[in-house]
PDB file of C-alpha atoms in Angstrom:
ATOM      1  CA  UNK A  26      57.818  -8.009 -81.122  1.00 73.00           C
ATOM      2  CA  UNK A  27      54.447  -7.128 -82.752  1.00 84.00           C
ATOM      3  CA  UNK A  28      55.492  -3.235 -82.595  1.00 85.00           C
ATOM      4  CA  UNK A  29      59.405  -3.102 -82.815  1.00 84.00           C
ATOM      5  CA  UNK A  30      59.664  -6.466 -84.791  1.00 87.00           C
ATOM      6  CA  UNK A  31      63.445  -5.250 -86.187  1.00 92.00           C
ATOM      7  CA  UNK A  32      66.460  -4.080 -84.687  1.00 91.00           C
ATOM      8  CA  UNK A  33      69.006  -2.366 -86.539  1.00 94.00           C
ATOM      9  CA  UNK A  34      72.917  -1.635 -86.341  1.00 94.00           C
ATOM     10  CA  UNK A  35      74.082   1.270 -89.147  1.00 96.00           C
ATOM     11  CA  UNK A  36      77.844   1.393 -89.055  1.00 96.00           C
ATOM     12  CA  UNK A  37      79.693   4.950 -88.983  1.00 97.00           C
ATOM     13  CA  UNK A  38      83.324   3.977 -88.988  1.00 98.00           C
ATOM     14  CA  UNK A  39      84.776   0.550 -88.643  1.00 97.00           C
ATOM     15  CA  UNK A  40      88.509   0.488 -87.248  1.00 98.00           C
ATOM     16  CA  UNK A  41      91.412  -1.582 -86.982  1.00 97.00           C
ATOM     17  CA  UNK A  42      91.598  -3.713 -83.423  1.00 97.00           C
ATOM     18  CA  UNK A  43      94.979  -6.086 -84.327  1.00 94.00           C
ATOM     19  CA  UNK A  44      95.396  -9.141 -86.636  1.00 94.00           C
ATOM     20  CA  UNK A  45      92.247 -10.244 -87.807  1.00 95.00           C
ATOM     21  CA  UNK A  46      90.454  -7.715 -85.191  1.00 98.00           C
ATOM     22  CA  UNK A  47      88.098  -5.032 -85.741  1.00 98.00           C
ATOM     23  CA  UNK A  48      85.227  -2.682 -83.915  1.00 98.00           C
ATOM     24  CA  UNK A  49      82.733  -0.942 -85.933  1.00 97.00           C
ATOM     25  CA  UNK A  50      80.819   2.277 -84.202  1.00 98.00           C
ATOM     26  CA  UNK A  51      77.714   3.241 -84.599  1.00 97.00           C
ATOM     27  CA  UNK A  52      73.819   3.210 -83.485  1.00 97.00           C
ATOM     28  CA  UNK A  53      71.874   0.717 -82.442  1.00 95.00           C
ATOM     29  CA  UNK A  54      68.026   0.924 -83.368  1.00 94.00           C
ATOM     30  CA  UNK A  55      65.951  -1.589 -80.942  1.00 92.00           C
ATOM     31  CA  UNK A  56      62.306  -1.082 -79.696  1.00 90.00           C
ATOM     32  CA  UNK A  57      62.642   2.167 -81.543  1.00 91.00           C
ATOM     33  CA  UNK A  58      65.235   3.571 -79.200  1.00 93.00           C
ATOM     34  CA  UNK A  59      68.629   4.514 -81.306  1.00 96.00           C
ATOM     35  CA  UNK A  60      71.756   4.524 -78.874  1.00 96.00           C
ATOM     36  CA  UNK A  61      75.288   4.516 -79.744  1.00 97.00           C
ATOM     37  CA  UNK A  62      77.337   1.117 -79.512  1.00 97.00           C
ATOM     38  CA  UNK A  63      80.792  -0.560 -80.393  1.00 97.00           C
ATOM     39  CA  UNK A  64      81.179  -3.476 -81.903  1.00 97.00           C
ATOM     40  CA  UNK A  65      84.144  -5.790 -81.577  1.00 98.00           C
ATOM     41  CA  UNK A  66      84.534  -8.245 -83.933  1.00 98.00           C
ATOM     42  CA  UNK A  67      87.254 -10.361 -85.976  1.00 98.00           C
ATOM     43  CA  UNK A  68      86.838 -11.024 -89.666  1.00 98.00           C
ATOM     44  CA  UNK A  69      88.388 -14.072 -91.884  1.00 97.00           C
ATOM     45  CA  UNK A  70      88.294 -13.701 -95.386  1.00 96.00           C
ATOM     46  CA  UNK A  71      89.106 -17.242 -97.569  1.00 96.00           C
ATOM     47  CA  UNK A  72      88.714 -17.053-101.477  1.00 95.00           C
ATOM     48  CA  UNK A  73      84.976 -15.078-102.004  1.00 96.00           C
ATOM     49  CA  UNK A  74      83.743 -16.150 -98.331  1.00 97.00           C
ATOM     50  CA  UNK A  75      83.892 -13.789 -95.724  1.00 97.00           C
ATOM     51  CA  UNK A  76      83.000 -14.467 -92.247  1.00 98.00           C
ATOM     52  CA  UNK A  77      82.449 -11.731 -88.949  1.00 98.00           C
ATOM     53  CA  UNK A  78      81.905 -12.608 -85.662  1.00 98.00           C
ATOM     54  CA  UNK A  79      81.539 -10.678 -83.092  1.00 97.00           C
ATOM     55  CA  UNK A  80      79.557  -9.936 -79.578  1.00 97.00           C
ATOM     56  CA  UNK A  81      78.724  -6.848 -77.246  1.00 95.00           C
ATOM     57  CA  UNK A  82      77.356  -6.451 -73.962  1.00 96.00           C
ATOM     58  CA  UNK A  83      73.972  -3.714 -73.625  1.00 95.00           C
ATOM     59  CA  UNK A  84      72.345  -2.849 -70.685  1.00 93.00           C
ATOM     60  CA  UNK A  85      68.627  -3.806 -72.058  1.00 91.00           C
ATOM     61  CA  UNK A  86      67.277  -0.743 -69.901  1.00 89.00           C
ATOM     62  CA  UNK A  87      69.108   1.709 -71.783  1.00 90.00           C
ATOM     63  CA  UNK A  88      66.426   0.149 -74.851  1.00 88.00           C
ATOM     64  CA  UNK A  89      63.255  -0.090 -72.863  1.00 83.00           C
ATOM     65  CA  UNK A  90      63.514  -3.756 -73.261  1.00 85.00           C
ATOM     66  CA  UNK A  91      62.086  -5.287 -69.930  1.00 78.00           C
ATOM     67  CA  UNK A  92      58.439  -3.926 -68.343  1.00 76.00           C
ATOM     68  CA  UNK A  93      56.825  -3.854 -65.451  1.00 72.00           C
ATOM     69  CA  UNK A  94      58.486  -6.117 -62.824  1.00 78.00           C
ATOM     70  CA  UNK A  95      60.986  -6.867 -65.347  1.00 77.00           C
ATOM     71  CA  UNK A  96      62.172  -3.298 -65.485  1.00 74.00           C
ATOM     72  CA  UNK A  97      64.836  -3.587 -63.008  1.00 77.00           C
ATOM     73  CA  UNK A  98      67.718  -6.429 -62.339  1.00 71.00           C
ATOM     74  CA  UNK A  99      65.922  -7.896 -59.350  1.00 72.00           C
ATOM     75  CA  UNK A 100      64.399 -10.821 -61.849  1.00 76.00           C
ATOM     76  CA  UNK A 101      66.012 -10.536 -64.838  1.00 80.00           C
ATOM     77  CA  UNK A 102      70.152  -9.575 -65.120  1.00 80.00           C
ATOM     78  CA  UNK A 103      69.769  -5.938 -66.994  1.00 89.00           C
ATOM     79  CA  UNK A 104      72.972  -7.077 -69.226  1.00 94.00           C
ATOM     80  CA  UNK A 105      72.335  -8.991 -72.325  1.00 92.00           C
ATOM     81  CA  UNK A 106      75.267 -10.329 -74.806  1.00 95.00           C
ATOM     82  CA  UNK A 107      74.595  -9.833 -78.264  1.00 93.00           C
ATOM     83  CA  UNK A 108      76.261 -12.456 -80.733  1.00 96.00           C
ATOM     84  CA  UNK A 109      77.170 -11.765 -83.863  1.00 95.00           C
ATOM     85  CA  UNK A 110      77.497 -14.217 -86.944  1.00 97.00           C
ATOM     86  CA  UNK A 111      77.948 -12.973 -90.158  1.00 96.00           C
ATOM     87  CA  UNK A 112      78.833 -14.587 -93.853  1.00 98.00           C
ATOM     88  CA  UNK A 113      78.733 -12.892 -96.676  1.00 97.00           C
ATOM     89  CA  UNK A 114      79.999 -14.365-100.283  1.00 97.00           C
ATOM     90  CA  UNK A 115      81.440 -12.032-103.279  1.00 94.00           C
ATOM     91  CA  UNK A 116      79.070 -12.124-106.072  1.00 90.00           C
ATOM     92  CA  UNK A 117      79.896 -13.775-108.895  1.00 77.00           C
TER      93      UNK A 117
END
């Protein structure tokens, strides 16, 4: 955490998934490893609130995240869900 204390998603297209669905592409920065990722998520917009949620699954390897013993699944599961909770209000 002291070293990569941030992880980042930039967004390079977002596209339609159904009613309410969506998945935005792009790269995912973490422990200063950049890989590309999808993102499924479903959006609800009501008056000026909007609200994403959304969740992937990463193999934590493919980010260096796990050392040592740690480094393979034999202790800890190499698949991690990400959640995703966003809300976002228009300004006024």
């Amino acid at each position: 955490v002291k070293t990569h204390p941030r992880a980042t998603f930039v967004s390079r297209s977002i596209t339609a998934a159904g009613a309410n669905r969506y998945v935005a592409t792009g790269d995912l920065r973490l422990r200063g490893v950049t890989r590309p990722v999808s993102l499924p998520f479903t959006l609800a917009i009501t008056g000026n609130t909007a609200k994403a949620n959304g969740a992937l699954v990463l193999d934590r390897t493919a980010f260096g995240v796990g050392q040592g013993e740690f480094r393979t699944g034999a202790m800890v599961g190499t698949k991690v869900t990400v959640n995703v909770a966003l809300t976002a209000r228009r300004a006024a």
